[in-house]
CSV table of C-alpha atoms in Angstrom, one decimal:
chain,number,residue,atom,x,y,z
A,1,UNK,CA,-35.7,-77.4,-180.2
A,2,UNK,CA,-38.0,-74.7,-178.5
A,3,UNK,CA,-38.1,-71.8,-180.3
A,4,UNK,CA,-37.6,-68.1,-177.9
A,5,UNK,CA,-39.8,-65.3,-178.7
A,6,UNK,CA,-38.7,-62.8,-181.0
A,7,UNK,CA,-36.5,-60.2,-179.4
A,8,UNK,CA,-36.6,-56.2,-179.5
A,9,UNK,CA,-33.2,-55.6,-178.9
A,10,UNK,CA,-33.1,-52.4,-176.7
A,11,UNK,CA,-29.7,-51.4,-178.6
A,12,UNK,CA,-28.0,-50.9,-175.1
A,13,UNK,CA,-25.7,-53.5,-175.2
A,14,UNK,CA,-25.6,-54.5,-171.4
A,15,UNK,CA,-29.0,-54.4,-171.1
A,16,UNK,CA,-29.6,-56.8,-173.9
A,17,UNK,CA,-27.1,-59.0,-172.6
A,18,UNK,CA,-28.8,-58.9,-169.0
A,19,UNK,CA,-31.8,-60.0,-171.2
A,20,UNK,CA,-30.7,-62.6,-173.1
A,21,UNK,CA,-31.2,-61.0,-176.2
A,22,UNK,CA,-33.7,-58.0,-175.6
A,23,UNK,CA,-36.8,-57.7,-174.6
A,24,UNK,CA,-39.4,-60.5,-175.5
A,25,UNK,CA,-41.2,-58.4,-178.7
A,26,UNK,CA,-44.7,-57.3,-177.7
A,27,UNK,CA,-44.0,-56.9,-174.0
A,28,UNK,CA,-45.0,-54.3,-172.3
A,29,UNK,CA,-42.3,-53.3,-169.5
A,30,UNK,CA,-42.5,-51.1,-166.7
A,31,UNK,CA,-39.3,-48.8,-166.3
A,32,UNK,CA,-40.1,-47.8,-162.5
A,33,UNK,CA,-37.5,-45.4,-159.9
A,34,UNK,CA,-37.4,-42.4,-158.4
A,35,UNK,CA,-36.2,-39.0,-160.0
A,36,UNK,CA,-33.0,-38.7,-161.1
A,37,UNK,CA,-32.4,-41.9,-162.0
A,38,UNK,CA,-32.4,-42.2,-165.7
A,39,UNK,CA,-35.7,-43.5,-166.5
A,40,UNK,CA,-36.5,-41.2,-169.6
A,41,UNK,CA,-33.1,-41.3,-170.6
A,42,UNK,CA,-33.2,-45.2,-171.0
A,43,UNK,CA,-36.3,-44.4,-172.5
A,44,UNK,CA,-35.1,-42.1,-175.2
A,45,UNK,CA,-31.8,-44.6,-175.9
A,46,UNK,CA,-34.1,-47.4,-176.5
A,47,UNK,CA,-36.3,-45.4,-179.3
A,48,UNK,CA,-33.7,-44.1,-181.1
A,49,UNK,CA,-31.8,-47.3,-180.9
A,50,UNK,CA,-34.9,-48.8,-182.5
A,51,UNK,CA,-35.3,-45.9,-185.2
A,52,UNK,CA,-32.2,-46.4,-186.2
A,53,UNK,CA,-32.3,-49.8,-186.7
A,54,UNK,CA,-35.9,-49.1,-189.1
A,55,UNK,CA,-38.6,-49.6,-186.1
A,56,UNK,CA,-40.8,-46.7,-186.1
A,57,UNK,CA,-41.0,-45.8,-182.5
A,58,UNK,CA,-43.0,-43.1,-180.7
A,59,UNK,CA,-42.1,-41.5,-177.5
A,60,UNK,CA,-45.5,-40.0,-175.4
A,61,UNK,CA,-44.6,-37.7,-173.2
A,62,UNK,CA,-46.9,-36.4,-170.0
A,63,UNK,CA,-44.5,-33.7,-168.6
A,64,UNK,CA,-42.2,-32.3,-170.7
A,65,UNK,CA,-42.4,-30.3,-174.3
A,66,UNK,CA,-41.3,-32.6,-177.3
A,67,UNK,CA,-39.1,-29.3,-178.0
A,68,UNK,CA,-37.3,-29.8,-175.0
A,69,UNK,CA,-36.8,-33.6,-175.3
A,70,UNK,CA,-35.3,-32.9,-178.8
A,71,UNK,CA,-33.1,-30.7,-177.5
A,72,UNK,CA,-31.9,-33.2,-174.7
A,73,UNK,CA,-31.5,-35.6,-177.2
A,74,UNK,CA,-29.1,-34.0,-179.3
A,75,UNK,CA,-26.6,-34.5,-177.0
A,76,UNK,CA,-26.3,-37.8,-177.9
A,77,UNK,CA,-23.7,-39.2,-180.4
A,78,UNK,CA,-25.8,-41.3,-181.7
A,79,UNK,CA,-28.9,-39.5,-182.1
A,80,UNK,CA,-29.7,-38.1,-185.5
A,81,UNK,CA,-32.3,-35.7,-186.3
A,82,UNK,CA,-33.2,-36.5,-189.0
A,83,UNK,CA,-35.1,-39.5,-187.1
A,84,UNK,CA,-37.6,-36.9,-186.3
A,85,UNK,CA,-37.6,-34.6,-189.6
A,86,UNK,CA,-38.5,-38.1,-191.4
A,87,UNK,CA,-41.2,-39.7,-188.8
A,88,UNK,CA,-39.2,-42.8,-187.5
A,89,UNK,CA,-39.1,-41.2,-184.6
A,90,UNK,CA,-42.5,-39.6,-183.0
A,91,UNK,CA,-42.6,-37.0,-180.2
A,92,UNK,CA,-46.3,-36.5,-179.3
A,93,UNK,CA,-47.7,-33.9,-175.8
A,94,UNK,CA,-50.1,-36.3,-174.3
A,95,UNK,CA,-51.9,-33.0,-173.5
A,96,UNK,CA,-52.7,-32.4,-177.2
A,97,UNK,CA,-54.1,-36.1,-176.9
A,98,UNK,CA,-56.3,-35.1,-173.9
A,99,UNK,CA,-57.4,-32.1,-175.6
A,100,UNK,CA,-58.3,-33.5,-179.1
A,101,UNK,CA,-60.2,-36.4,-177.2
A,102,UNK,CA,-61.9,-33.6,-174.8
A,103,UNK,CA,-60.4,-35.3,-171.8
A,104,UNK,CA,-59.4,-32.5,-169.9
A,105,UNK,CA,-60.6,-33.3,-166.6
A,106,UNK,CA,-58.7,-33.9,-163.5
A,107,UNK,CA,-60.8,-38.1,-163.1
A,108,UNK,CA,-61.6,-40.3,-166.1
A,109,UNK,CA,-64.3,-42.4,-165.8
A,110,UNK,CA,-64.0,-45.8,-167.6
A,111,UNK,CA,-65.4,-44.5,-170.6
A,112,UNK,CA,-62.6,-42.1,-171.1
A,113,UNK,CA,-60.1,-44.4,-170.4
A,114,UNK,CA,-61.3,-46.5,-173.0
A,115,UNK,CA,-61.3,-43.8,-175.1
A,116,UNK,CA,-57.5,-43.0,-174.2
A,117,UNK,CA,-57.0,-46.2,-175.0
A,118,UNK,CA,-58.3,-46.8,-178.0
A,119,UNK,CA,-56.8,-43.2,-179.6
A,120,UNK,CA,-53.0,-44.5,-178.8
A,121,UNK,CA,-53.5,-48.1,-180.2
A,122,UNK,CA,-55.0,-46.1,-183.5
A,123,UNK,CA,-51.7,-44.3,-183.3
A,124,UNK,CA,-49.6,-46.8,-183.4
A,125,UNK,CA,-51.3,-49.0,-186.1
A,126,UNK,CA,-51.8,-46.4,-188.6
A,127,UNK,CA,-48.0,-44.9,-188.0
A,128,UNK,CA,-47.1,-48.7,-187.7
A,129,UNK,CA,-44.9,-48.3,-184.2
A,130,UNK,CA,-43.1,-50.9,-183.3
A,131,UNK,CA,-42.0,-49.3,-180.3
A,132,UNK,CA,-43.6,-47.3,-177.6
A,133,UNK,CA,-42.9,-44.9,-174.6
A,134,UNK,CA,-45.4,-43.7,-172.5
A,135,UNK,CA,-43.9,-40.9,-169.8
A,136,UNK,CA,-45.3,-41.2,-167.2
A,137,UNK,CA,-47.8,-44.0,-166.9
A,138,UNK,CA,-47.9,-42.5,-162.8
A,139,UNK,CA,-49.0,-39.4,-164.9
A,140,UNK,CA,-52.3,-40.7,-166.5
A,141,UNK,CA,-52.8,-43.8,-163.5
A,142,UNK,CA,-53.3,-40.4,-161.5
A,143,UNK,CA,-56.1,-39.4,-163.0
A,144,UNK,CA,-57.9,-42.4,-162.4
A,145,UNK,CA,-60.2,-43.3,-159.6
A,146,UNK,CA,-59.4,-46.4,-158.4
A,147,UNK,CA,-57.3,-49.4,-158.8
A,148,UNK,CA,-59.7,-51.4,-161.2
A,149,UNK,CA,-59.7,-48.7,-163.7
A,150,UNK,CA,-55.8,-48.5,-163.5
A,151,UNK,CA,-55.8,-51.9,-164.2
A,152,UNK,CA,-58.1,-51.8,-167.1
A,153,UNK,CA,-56.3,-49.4,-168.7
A,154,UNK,CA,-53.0,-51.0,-168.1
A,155,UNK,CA,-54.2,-54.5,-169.2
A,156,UNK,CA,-56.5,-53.3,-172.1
A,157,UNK,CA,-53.3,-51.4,-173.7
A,158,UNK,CA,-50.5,-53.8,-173.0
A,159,UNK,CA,-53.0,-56.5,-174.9
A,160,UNK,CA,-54.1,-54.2,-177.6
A,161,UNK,CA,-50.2,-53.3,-178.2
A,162,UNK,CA,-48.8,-57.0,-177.6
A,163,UNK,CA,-51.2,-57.6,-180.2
A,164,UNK,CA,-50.1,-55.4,-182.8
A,165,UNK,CA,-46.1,-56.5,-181.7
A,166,UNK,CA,-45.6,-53.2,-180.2
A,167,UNK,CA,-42.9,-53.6,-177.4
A,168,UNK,CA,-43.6,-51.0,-175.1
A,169,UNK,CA,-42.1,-49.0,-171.5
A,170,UNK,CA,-44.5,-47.5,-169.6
A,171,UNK,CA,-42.0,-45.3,-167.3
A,172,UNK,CA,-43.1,-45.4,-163.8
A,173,UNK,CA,-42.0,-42.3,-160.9
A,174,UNK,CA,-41.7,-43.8,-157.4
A,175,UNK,CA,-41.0,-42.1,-154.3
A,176,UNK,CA,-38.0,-42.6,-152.7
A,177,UNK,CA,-39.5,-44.2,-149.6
A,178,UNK,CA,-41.9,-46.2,-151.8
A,179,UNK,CA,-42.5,-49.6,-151.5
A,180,UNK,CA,-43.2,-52.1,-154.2
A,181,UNK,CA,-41.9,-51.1,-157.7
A,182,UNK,CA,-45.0,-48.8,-158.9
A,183,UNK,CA,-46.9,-45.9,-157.2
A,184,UNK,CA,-50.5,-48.0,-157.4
A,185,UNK,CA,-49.3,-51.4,-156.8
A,186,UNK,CA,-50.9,-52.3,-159.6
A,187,UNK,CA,-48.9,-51.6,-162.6
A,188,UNK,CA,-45.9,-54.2,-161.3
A,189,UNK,CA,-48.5,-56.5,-161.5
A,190,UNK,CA,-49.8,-56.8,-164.7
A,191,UNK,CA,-46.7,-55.5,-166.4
A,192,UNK,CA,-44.5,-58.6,-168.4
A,193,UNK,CA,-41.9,-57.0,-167.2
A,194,UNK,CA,-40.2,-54.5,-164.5
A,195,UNK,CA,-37.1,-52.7,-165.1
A,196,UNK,CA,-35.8,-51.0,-161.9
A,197,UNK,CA,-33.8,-48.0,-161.6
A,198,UNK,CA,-32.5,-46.8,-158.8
A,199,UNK,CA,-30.2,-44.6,-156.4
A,200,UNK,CA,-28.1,-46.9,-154.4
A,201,UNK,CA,-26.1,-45.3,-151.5
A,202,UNK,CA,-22.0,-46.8,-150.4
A,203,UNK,CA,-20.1,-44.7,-148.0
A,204,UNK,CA,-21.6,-41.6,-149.1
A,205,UNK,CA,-21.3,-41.9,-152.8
A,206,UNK,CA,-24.8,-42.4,-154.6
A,207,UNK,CA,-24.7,-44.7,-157.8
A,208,UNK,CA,-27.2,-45.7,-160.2
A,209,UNK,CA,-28.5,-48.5,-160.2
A,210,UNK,CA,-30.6,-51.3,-163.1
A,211,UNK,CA,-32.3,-54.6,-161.6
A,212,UNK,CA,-34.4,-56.4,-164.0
A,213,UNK,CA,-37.2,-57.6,-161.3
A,214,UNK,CA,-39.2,-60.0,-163.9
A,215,UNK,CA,-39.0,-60.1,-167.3
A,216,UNK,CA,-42.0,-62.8,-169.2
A,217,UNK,CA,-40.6,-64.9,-172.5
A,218,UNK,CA,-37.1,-64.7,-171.4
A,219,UNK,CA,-34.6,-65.8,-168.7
A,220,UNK,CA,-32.5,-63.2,-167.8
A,221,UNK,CA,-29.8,-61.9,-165.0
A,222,UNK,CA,-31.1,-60.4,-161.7
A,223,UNK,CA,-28.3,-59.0,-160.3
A,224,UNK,CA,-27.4,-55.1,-159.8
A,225,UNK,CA,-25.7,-53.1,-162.0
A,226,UNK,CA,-24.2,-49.9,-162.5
A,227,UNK,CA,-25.4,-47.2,-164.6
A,228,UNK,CA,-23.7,-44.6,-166.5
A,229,UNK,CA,-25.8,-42.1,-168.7
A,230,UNK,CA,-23.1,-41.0,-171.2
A,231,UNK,CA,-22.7,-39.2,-174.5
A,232,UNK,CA,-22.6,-42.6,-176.5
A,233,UNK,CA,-26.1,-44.2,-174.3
A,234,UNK,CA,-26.5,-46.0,-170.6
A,235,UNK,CA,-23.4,-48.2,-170.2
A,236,UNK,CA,-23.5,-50.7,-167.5
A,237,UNK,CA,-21.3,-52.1,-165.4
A,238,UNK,CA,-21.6,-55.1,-162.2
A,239,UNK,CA,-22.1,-53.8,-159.2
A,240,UNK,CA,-19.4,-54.7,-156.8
A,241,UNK,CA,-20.6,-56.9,-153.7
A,242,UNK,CA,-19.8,-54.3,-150.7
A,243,UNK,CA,-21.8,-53.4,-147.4
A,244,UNK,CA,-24.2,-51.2,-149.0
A,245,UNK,CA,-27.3,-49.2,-148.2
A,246,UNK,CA,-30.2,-49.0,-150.9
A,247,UNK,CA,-31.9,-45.4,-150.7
A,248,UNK,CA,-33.7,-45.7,-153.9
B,1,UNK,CA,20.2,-50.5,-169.4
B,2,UNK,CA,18.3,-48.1,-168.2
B,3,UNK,CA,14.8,-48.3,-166.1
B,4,UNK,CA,13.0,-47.4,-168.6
B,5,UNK,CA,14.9,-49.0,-171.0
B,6,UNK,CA,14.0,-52.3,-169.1
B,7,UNK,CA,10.5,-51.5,-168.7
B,8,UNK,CA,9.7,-51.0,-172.3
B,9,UNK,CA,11.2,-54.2,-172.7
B,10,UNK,CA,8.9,-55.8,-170.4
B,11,UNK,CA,6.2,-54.1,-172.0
B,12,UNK,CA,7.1,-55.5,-175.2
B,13,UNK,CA,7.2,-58.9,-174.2
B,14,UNK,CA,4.0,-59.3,-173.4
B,15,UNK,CA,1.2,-60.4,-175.7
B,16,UNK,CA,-1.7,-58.2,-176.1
B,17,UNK,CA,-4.9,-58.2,-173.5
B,18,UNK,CA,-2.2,-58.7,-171.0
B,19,UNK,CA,-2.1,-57.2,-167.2
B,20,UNK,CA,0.9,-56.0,-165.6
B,21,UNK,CA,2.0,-55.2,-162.2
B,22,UNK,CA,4.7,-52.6,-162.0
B,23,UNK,CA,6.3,-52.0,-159.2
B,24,UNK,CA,8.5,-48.4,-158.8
B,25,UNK,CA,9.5,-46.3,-156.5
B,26,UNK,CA,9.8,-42.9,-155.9
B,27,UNK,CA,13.1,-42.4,-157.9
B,28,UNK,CA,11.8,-44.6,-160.7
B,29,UNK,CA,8.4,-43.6,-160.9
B,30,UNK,CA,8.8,-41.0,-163.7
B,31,UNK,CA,11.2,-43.9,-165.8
B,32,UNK,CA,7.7,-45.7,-165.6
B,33,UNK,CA,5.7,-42.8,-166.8
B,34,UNK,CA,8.1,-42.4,-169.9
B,35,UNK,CA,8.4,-45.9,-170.6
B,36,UNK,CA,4.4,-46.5,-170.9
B,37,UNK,CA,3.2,-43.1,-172.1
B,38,UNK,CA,5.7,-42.3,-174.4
B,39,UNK,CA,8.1,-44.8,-175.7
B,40,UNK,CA,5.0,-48.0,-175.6
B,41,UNK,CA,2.6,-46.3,-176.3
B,42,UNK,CA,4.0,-44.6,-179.3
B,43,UNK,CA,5.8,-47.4,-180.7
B,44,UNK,CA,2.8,-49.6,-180.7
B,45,UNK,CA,0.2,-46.5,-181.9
B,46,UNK,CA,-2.2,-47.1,-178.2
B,47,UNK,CA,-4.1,-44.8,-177.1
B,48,UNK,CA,-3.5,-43.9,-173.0
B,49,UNK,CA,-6.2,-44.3,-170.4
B,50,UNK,CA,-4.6,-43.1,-167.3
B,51,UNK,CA,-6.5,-43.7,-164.3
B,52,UNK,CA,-5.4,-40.8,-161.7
B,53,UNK,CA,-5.8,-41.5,-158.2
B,54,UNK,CA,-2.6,-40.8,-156.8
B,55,UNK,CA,-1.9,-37.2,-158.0
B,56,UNK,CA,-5.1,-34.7,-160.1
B,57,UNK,CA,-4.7,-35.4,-163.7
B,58,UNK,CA,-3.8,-31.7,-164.7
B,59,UNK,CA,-0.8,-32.4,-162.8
B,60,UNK,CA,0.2,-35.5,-164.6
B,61,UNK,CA,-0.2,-33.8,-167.6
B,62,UNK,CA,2.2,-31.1,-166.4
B,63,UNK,CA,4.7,-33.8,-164.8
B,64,UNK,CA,4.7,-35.1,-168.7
B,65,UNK,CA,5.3,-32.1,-170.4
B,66,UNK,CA,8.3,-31.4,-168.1
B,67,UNK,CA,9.3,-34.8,-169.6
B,68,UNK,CA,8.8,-33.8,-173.2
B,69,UNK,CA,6.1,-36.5,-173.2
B,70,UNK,CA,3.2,-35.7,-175.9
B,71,UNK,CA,-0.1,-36.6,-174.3
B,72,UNK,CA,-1.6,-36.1,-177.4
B,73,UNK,CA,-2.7,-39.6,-176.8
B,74,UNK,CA,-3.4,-39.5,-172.9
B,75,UNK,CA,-7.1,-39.4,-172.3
B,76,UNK,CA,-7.5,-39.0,-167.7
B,77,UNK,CA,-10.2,-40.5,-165.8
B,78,UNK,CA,-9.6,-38.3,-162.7
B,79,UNK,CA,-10.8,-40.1,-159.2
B,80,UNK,CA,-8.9,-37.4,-157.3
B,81,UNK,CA,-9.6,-33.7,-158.2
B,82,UNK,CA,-13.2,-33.9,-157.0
B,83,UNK,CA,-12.2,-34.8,-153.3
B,84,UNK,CA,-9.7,-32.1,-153.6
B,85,UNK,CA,-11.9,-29.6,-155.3
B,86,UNK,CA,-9.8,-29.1,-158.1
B,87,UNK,CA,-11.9,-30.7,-161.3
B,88,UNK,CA,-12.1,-28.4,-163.5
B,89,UNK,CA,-15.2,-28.6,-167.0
B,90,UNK,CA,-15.3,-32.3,-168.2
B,91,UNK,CA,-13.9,-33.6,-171.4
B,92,UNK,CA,-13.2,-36.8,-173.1
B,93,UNK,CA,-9.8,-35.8,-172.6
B,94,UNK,CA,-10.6,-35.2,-168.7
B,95,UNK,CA,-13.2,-37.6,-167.4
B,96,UNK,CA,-13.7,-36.6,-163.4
B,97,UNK,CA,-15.0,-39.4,-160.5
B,98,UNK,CA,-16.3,-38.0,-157.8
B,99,UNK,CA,-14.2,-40.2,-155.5
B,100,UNK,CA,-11.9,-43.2,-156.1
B,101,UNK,CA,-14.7,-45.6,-153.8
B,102,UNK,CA,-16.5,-45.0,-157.0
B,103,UNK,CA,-14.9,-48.3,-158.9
B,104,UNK,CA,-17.9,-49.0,-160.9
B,105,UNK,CA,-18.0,-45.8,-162.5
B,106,UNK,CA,-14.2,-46.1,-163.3
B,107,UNK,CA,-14.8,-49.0,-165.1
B,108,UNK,CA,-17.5,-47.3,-166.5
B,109,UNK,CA,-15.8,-44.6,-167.8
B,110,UNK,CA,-13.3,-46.5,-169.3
B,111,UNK,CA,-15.4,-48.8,-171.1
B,112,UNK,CA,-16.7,-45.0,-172.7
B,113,UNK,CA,-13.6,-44.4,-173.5
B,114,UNK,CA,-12.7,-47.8,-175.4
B,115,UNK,CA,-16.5,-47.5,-177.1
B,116,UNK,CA,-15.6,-44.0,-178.4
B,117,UNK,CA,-11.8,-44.5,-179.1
B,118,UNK,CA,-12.1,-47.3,-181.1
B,119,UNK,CA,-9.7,-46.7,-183.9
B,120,UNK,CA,-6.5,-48.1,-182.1
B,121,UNK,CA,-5.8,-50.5,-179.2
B,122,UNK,CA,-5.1,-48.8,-175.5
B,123,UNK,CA,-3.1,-49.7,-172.6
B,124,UNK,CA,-4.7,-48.5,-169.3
B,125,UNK,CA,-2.7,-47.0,-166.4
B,126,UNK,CA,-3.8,-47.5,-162.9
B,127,UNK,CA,-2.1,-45.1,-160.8
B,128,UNK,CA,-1.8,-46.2,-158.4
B,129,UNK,CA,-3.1,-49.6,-156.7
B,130,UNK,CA,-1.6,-48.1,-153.4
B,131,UNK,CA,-4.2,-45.0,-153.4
B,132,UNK,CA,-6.8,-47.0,-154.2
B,133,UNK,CA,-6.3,-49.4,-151.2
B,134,UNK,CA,-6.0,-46.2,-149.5
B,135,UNK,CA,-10.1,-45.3,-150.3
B,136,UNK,CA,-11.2,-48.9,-150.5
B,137,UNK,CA,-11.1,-52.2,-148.9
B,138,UNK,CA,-9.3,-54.7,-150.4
B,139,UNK,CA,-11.9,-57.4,-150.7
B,140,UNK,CA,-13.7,-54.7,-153.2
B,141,UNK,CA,-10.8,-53.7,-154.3
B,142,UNK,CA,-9.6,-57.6,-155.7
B,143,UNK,CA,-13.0,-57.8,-156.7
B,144,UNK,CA,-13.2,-54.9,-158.7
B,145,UNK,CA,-9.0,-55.3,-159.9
B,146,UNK,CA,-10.6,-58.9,-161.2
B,147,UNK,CA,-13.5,-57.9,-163.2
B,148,UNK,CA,-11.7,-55.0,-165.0
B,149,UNK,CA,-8.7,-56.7,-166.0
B,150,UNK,CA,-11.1,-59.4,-167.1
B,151,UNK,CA,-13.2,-57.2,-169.0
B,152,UNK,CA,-10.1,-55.3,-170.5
B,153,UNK,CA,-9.1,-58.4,-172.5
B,154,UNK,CA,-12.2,-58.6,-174.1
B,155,UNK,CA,-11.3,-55.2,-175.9
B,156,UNK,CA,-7.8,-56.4,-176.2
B,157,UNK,CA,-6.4,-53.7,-174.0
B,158,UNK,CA,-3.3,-53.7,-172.0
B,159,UNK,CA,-3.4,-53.1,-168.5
B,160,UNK,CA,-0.2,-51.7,-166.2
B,161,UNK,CA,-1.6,-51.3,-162.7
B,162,UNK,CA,1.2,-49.1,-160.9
B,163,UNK,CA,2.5,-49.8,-157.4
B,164,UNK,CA,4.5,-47.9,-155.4
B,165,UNK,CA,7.3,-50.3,-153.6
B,166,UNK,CA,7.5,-48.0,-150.3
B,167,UNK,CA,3.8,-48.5,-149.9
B,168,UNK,CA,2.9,-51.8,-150.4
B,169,UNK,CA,2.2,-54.7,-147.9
B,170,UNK,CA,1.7,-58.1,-148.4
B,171,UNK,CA,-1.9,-58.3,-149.1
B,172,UNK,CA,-2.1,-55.7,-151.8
B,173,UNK,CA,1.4,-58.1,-153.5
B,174,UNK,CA,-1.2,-61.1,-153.3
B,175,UNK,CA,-4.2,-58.9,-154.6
B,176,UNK,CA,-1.6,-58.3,-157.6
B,177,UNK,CA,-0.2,-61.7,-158.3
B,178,UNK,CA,-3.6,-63.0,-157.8
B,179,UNK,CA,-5.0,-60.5,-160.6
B,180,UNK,CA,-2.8,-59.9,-163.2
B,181,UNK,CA,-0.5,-61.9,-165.5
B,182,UNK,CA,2.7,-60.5,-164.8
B,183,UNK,CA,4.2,-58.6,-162.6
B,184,UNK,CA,7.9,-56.7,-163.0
B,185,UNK,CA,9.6,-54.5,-160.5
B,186,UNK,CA,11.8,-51.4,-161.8
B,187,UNK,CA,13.6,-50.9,-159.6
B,188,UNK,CA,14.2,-49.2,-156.3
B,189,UNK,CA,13.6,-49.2,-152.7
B,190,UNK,CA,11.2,-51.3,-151.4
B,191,UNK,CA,8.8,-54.1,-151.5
C-alpha cells in the first residue's frame, strides 16, 4: 500500500475535507484573491487551529499591527489568548524584520533577499514553527526587481521551510480584474499549492467564494464553494450550479 | 382531533433525520406554527431553526407570543428583513441574509447554528418553500432543497419545509415529493 504524505490539517473542517485530509505537511500554499475576501482571516483560523492543536505557528504580517490582529482575533470562539501570552502563537511586524536586518529600502537586491530569507527560516527553526503565514507575499514580491528574484525568493523559502516540515501560506492580493492567480505570475507557479478566494457575483448578490486550483501530495476537490467567515471559523458550503458571473 | 393535534402526530411518527413537507393553508398556518415550535419541539427538547422567508422574523416572533408560544428555543435565520429594510443588529438569536437567492449562505448559517448549538438535536423550519420559489428558480431551488436536506441528516436534524396549499403548483409538489421523505397536508384549501 502507498503511503500519503503527512497531513497539516487546516482545522477548518470543509477545507480539510476538500483536501483529503489537509494540506500535504511542508507545502508551501498560496492563499491568492482580491480584498475583501477572507484571505487573512483563513489565514488566522488555520494558525490558531494549529496552536491549538500544539503546532507552534507564527503569523508575519506586512500591513497591519500585531495589536490590531489580536484584537480581530478575539472575536473568535475559538481563539484563546493565551496562545499568544505563552508563544504558540507568534505575531511578528515584518517592518521590525526589515529594520533589524537594515532592509529598509524601497528594491532589494539578491543579497538582501537572501538575507530576508535566511532571517525567517532562523525564525522558525529556533521557535520550532510548524506553521507559517506570511501577509502579504505581493507585499515583499513588490520590492523586488524583477521576476527571477521573486522567484528566488519564493523557491529558496518554500525549500528551506519544506525542509524543516514547515507548512506554510503565503497570502497573495490580486486585483479584481487580474488575471492568473498571483500579481507576478510567478508565485502560482512555484507554489505546491493555490488556494483561491474569491467574490463571485449571482443576480446581484456577491458571495465568497474557495477553489483549490492545485494542491501537490494530495488529490483533492476542484469545485466552488461557499464561504462564510463566522464567529466559530470559515464554514463552507457547495456552491449551487446557477448562471453565474465571476467578478473576483 | 385537531390540526395541530394531527400534526404533532405526524411529527411524531417520523424517525429522526427525517424531512417533511407540510402543507397548510391560511387558516391552518398558525396550527402548524404551534404544533412544531411549541408542542414538538418541546416534547422532544429541539432546538428551533426557523428559516423566515415569508414574513421578517421579528414578526414571527410576535405572531408566537400572541400564541403563548415560548421561543426561548427559536433561533431565526432572516432571508427577508434585509430586502425590506427592516434587519435590525445581528444575533445568534437573529441571523439576517441579505436576500433569500442567497441559498448557500442559508445553509451556511444553519450549519453555524447546529456547530454552535450542539447540546440538543433541532428541527429546521422552512417557511416557506412558496417564497423561495418566488426569489429563485426551481432548478436551484431542487438543487439547493436536495443538498440541505441531505446534509441535515448528517447532524440528525429534522426538517419541516412549509408550503402554503393556495400557492403551490405542480412543479414545486414534485420538487417536494422528490426531496423529502414525507409529506402530510393539514388541512385546508388548496393544493
Amino acid at each position: 500500500m502507498v503511503k500519503g504524505r503527512e497531513r497539516c490539517k487546516t482545522g477548518i473542517e470543509g477545507l480539510d475535507n476538500i483536501l483529503n485530509g489537509g494540506i500535504p505537511r511542508g507545502n508551501t500554499v498560496l492563499i491568492t484573491g482580491s480584498c475583501g475576501t477572507g484571505k487573512t482571516t483563513l489565514s488566522l483560523e488555520f494558525l490558531v487551529r494549529g496552536a491549538l492543536r500544539g503546532e507552534r505557528s507564527m503569523y508575519i504580517s506586512v500591513t497591519e499591527a500585531p495589536e490590531k490582529l489580536v484584537e480581530n482575533m478575539t472575536t473568535y470562539e475559538f481563539f484563546d489568548k493565551r496562545l499568544i501570552d505563552e508563544k504558540k502563537l507568534i505575531l511578528i511586524d515584518l517592518q521590525e524584520i526589515y529594520v533589524k536586518l537594515g532592509l529598509e529600502k524601497l528594491e532589494f537586491t539578491l543579497e538582501d533577499v537572501n538575507i530576508l530569507v535566511s532571517q525567517i527560516t532562523k525564525m522558525v527553526k529556533e521557535l520550532g514553527i510548524r506553521r507559517l503565514v506570511i501577509d502579504s507575499i505581493t507585499s515583499i514580491c513588490y520590492r523586488l526587481t524583477s521576476k527571477e528574484q521573486i522567484r528566488e525568493f519564493i523557491l529558496h523559502l518554500g525549500k528551506e521551510l519544506s525542509d524543516m516540515g514547515c507548512t506554510t501560506l503565503l497570502v497573495s492580493e490580486l486585483l479584481p480584474s487580474a488575471a492568473g492567480y498571483s500579481q507576478y505570475g510567478v508565485e502560482e507557479a512555484i507554489a505546491d499549492g493555490i488556494i483561491l478566494l474569491g467574490n463571485l457575483e449571482r443576480r446581484g448578490d456577491l458571495l465568497r467564494t474557495l477553489q483549490v486550483i492545485k494542491m501537490r501530495g494530495t488529490t483533492h476537490s476542484r469545485a466552488k464553494y461557499v464561504l462564510d467567515l463566522t464567529p466559530i471559523g470559515v464554514l463552507l458550503a457547495p456552491m449551487l450550479k446557477g448562471g453565474s458571473v465571476e467578478v473576483r | 382531533m385537531s390540526v395541530t393535534s394531527s400534526i404533532v402526530d405526524k411529527l411524531n411518527e417520523l424517525p429522526p433525520a427525517s424531512s417533511l413537507a407540510l402543507y397548510v393553508s391560511l387558516n391552518t398556518y398558525f396550527d402548524a406554527l404551534r404544533a412544531i415550535v411549541d408542542i414538538f419541539a418541546t416534547k422532544n427538547d429541539l432546538y428551533v431553526f426557523y428559516i423566515s422567508s415569508t414574513i421578517p422574523s421579528k414578526n414571527i416572533v410576535g405572531l408566537l407570543e400572541i400564541l403563548g408560544v415560548d421561543t426561548s428555543r427559536v433561533f431565526f435565520v432572516d432571508t427577508i428583513s434585509h430586502l425590506m429594510a427592516s434587519a435590525s443588529e445581528t444575533s445568534d438569536k437573529y441571523l439576517y441574509i441579505e436576500s433569500p437567492t442567497m441559498l448557500e449562505n442559508t445553509m451556511l448559517k444553519i450549519e453555524y447554528l447546529l456547530r454552535k448549538y450542539r447540546d440538543k438535536k433541532a428541527v429546521v423550519v422552512l417557511d416557506s418553500v412558496n417564497s423561495m420559489a418566488i426569489h429563485n428558480d426551481l432548478k436551484i431551488l431542487s438543487e439547493f432543497l436536495h443538498i440541505f436536506v441531505t446534509s441535515l441528516r448528517t447532524w440528525e436534524a429534522y426538517m419541516v419545509i412549509l408550503s402554503m396549499k393556495e400557492q403551490n403548483t405542480p412543479e414545486i409538489v414534485n420538487m417536494l415529493n422528490l426531496v423529502c421523505d414525507d409529506v402530510f397536508d393539514a388541512g385546508g384549501e388548496g393544493k
